[in-house]
XYZ file of C-alpha atoms in Angstrom:
322
model
C -0.201 0.315 0.205
C 1.311 3.234 -1.241
C 2.106 5.671 1.856
C 0.553 9.198 1.755
C 2.776 12.493 1.165
C 3.662 14.433 4.235
C 5.784 17.023 5.375
C 8.227 17.281 8.374
C 7.500 20.774 10.052
C 10.002 21.605 12.811
C 9.891 24.657 14.993
C 12.928 26.080 16.659
C 12.116 28.144 20.045
C 14.226 29.436 22.480
C 13.331 26.686 25.067
C 11.969 23.681 22.977
C 12.336 22.635 19.286
C 9.203 20.523 18.085
C 8.962 18.400 14.877
C 6.044 16.336 13.587
C 5.103 14.790 10.154
C 2.138 16.406 8.787
C -0.217 15.017 5.748
C -1.808 17.555 3.737
C -5.047 18.121 5.591
C -2.579 19.599 8.483
C -3.424 16.662 10.464
C -0.304 15.621 12.538
C 0.561 12.021 12.270
C 3.592 11.823 14.781
C 5.499 14.557 16.842
C 8.488 14.794 18.977
C 9.864 17.917 21.360
C 13.037 18.229 22.637
C 14.534 21.106 24.918
C 16.733 23.625 22.846
C 20.347 23.242 23.280
C 21.987 26.590 23.758
C 25.512 25.478 24.220
C 26.721 26.182 20.751
C 25.271 26.126 17.255
C 27.001 23.082 16.421
C 25.203 21.125 19.338
C 21.970 23.080 18.257
C 22.332 21.739 14.948
C 23.217 18.209 16.080
C 20.061 18.067 17.937
C 17.901 19.387 15.475
C 19.317 16.778 12.557
C 18.457 14.382 15.240
C 14.975 14.911 16.165
C 13.940 15.095 12.234
C 15.463 11.961 11.857
C 13.596 10.347 14.638
C 10.596 11.578 13.633
C 11.440 10.821 9.821
C 12.164 7.052 11.100
C 9.325 6.950 13.316
C 6.977 7.802 10.412
C 8.198 5.165 8.046
C 5.652 3.525 6.392
C 2.986 5.736 7.214
C 3.643 8.564 5.477
C 6.418 9.794 2.726
C 7.905 13.128 3.425
C 8.440 15.284 0.402
C 10.349 17.754 2.067
C 11.137 19.765 5.712
C 10.082 23.317 6.642
C 11.784 24.873 9.589
C 10.051 27.891 11.567
C 13.124 29.895 13.498
C 12.752 32.524 15.911
C 14.945 35.596 14.956
C 15.834 37.485 11.711
C 15.942 35.105 8.807
C 17.352 35.412 5.550
C 14.388 33.029 3.567
C 16.491 33.312 -0.123
C 19.844 32.089 1.553
C 18.212 29.679 3.759
C 19.911 31.634 6.719
C 19.300 32.154 10.194
C 21.116 35.615 10.551
C 20.390 36.452 14.281
C 18.259 35.200 16.744
C 17.913 37.000 20.310
C 17.160 33.491 22.099
C 19.241 30.752 20.271
C 23.095 30.043 19.458
C 22.924 31.004 15.796
C 24.399 34.208 14.008
C 24.408 33.717 10.143
C 23.994 30.089 9.862
C 22.629 28.736 6.332
C 20.548 26.231 8.013
C 18.607 25.073 5.135
C 21.346 23.747 3.368
C 22.913 21.902 6.402
C 19.530 20.314 6.796
C 19.393 19.310 3.356
C 22.759 17.502 3.170
C 22.064 15.804 6.764
C 18.632 14.750 5.985
C 18.517 14.063 1.951
C 15.271 16.219 1.724
C 14.673 19.687 0.171
C 13.910 22.177 2.811
C 12.744 25.301 3.486
C 13.452 27.761 6.341
C 11.409 31.254 7.218
C 10.852 32.940 10.305
C 8.512 31.615 13.261
C 5.915 34.372 13.024
C 5.685 34.313 9.254
C 5.008 30.356 9.365
C 2.430 30.669 12.212
C 0.452 33.083 10.070
C 0.889 30.626 6.969
C -0.140 27.921 9.341
C -3.646 29.985 10.175
C -4.134 30.164 6.687
C -3.959 26.791 5.652
C -5.122 24.789 8.718
C -6.467 27.588 11.017
C -9.020 30.049 11.681
C -8.111 32.287 8.552
C -8.543 29.093 5.994
C -10.944 31.264 3.577
C -8.815 34.285 3.859
C -6.170 35.648 1.293
C -5.337 38.896 2.691
C -4.272 38.443 6.344
C -1.975 39.583 9.212
C -0.968 37.321 11.975
C 0.399 39.000 15.349
C 2.210 36.651 17.946
C 1.866 38.258 21.368
C 4.436 37.013 23.739
C 7.132 38.424 25.611
C 7.428 40.574 22.076
C 5.334 40.562 19.271
C 5.831 38.586 16.089
C 3.990 39.049 13.062
C 3.664 37.691 9.634
C 1.392 39.273 6.478
C -0.220 37.529 3.717
C -1.497 39.292 0.440
C -3.059 37.462 -2.129
C -2.678 34.103 -0.404
C 1.277 34.415 -0.392
C 3.697 35.371 2.164
C 5.061 38.982 1.914
C 8.974 39.398 2.618
C 9.719 42.147 1.355
C 12.713 43.952 -0.486
C 15.563 41.803 1.550
C 13.238 38.994 3.221
C 12.475 40.937 6.406
C 9.342 42.535 6.040
C 6.567 42.398 8.938
C 8.670 43.590 11.794
C 5.078 45.339 13.016
C 6.556 44.401 16.360
C 8.643 47.415 15.857
C 6.397 49.725 14.591
C 6.049 53.037 16.518
C 2.884 53.484 18.196
C 4.156 56.016 20.980
C 6.771 58.424 20.271
C 7.264 59.126 23.951
C 7.211 55.339 24.820
C 9.448 53.174 26.604
C 12.953 52.160 25.309
C 12.771 48.863 23.020
C 15.276 46.113 22.958
C 15.662 47.603 19.515
C 17.084 50.760 20.459
C 13.678 52.962 19.521
C 11.039 53.896 21.618
C 7.271 53.355 21.850
C 7.482 50.168 19.470
C 4.335 48.057 19.097
C 5.814 45.112 21.387
C 6.691 47.883 23.960
C 3.068 48.688 24.461
C 0.828 45.849 23.776
C 2.997 42.540 24.977
C 3.299 40.414 27.822
C 6.323 42.480 28.481
C 3.971 45.668 28.546
C 1.339 43.669 30.693
C 3.959 43.684 33.467
C 5.210 46.925 33.524
C 1.696 48.490 33.399
C 0.923 46.314 36.161
C 4.276 47.107 38.181
C 3.187 50.700 37.724
C -0.238 50.530 38.756
C 0.970 48.440 41.897
C 3.532 51.595 42.889
C 0.494 54.121 41.947
C -2.028 53.004 44.216
C -1.115 49.317 45.575
C -2.588 47.306 42.420
C -5.426 45.696 44.104
C -5.109 42.017 43.864
C -1.921 42.057 42.197
C -0.497 43.889 44.954
C -1.421 41.366 47.144
C -0.264 38.477 45.152
C 2.878 40.199 44.740
C 3.480 40.677 48.516
C 3.418 44.557 47.598
C 6.721 44.009 45.339
C 6.479 45.306 42.132
C 9.655 42.929 41.174
C 7.612 40.023 42.088
C 4.697 40.666 39.261
C 4.046 38.384 36.590
C 1.973 38.075 33.722
C 0.090 34.871 34.903
C -0.099 36.575 38.240
C -2.161 39.824 36.239
C -4.097 37.056 34.327
C -5.176 35.370 37.595
C -6.042 38.431 39.488
C -8.147 39.877 36.433
C -10.390 36.251 35.890
C -10.906 36.964 39.681
C -12.442 39.902 38.826
C -9.836 42.636 40.304
C -10.654 46.321 39.306
C -7.108 46.909 38.776
C -5.969 43.998 36.952
C -8.656 44.446 34.367
C -7.572 48.227 33.736
C -4.301 47.020 33.375
C -5.527 44.840 30.625
C -7.590 47.480 29.015
C -4.570 49.678 28.611
C -2.726 46.815 27.033
C -5.702 46.215 24.845
C -5.931 49.994 23.958
C -2.157 49.995 22.581
C -3.048 46.727 20.779
C -6.170 48.449 19.366
C -3.986 51.500 18.000
C -1.441 49.014 16.620
C -3.954 46.915 14.533
C -5.555 50.375 13.665
C -2.702 50.955 11.699
C -2.410 47.635 10.228
C -5.784 47.520 8.693
C -5.219 51.061 7.265
C -2.202 49.954 5.942
C -3.110 46.257 4.798
C -6.769 46.330 4.165
C -6.522 42.429 5.520
C -9.658 40.103 5.922
C -8.137 39.031 9.092
C -6.103 39.756 12.151
C -4.938 36.557 13.695
C -3.819 36.643 17.392
C -1.528 34.008 18.488
C 1.240 33.067 20.989
C 0.726 33.202 25.373
C -1.007 36.266 25.269
C -3.834 35.288 23.196
C -4.489 32.867 25.707
C -6.359 35.635 27.810
C -8.948 36.318 25.096
C -11.574 38.845 25.454
C -9.992 40.565 28.459
C -7.276 42.141 25.717
C -9.178 41.538 22.415
C -12.377 43.432 23.592
C -10.493 46.750 24.352
C -8.627 46.249 21.085
C -11.785 45.987 18.939
C -13.063 49.210 20.687
C -10.471 51.012 19.569
C -10.683 49.802 15.948
C -14.278 50.176 15.661
C -13.716 54.082 16.730
C -10.624 55.051 14.763
C -9.938 52.706 11.726
C -11.351 54.139 8.556
C -14.238 52.802 7.051
C -14.945 50.460 4.943
C -11.508 49.089 6.387
C -13.010 48.005 10.018
C -15.984 46.668 8.685
C -14.170 44.031 6.357
C -11.058 42.704 9.139
C -12.121 40.228 11.560
C -9.995 40.419 15.020
C -9.559 36.675 16.253
C -7.588 34.530 17.954
C -5.987 31.808 16.141
C -6.856 28.091 16.419
C -3.778 26.521 16.090
C -1.864 27.681 19.438
C 1.606 26.531 19.763
C 1.580 24.149 16.900
C 1.068 26.898 14.355
C 4.497 27.573 12.962
C 5.111 23.735 12.599
C 2.020 23.492 10.748
C 2.843 26.383 8.704
C 6.330 24.864 7.941
C 4.812 21.895 6.638
C 2.459 23.887 4.569
C 5.394 25.704 3.139
C 6.706 22.803 2.301
C 3.596 21.484 0.383
C 3.565 24.670 -1.827
C 7.256 24.938 -2.412
C 7.922 21.069 -3.152
C 4.795 19.367 -3.980
C 2.053 21.618 -4.837
C -0.319 18.680 -6.387
């Protein structure tokens, strides 16, 4: 009996590496996860190669992989197949695509993890019926991907979609990139904690202050979330502030790109309407018509599998369109 066609999708994160064989419908046939080794690029590459071979061997006879797709955090040169730099990984201008192709014997594609998370939602998730999509991955920072006419938009040098570094508050705090008031400094998990700590200093922070023992340095994102879910006024107001700035950024995105859908993924998406409701309110008030009536702002469906599934989808598009 002939094995069905599949792709191997890999997601390289700062704490773990996940790999899976994925069929054309986006069904995960088999998956494995390992901790990310951070000692050196050589150690990390060896671990990635071994993981891919493990998944490939374990899937033998069930599916036939046509290629490997890799989603990687950081700046990725898609054309060269290189990870230029990554904030949490031991890679600096590593031509990972060629290394994996040689080691594993399958054609390989490599792209940024936020790009591929958006691509995954387009093919297998909440945006599958749309062709004009912006994806936002809200975590410690903000990653993003743009799809125009059904295809990933990468820009002139492959580094488009750095929407997290769009300045939305000229007098805002300094960003890790060196600029001030970037989107991710105002609407990410990092922003949530900063706003909550400021609230604690200002007036005690309600339940947040109690949970943190009155110490701003002990405030965490999960702590703020739990306080908000218990109905704490201060915590809900902190989320409203983050949601306001998220809405300001999405307003700009909708007016520039005119998407059908803005998909929200990442850890911050898990809080749902705590942050999405105030964001939608800003868009309803400030975004140009008819753009604001076209664009839906929704949570993604794929969770932490979005990048891996998007990597598999890119394999099918690139190597096996049939």
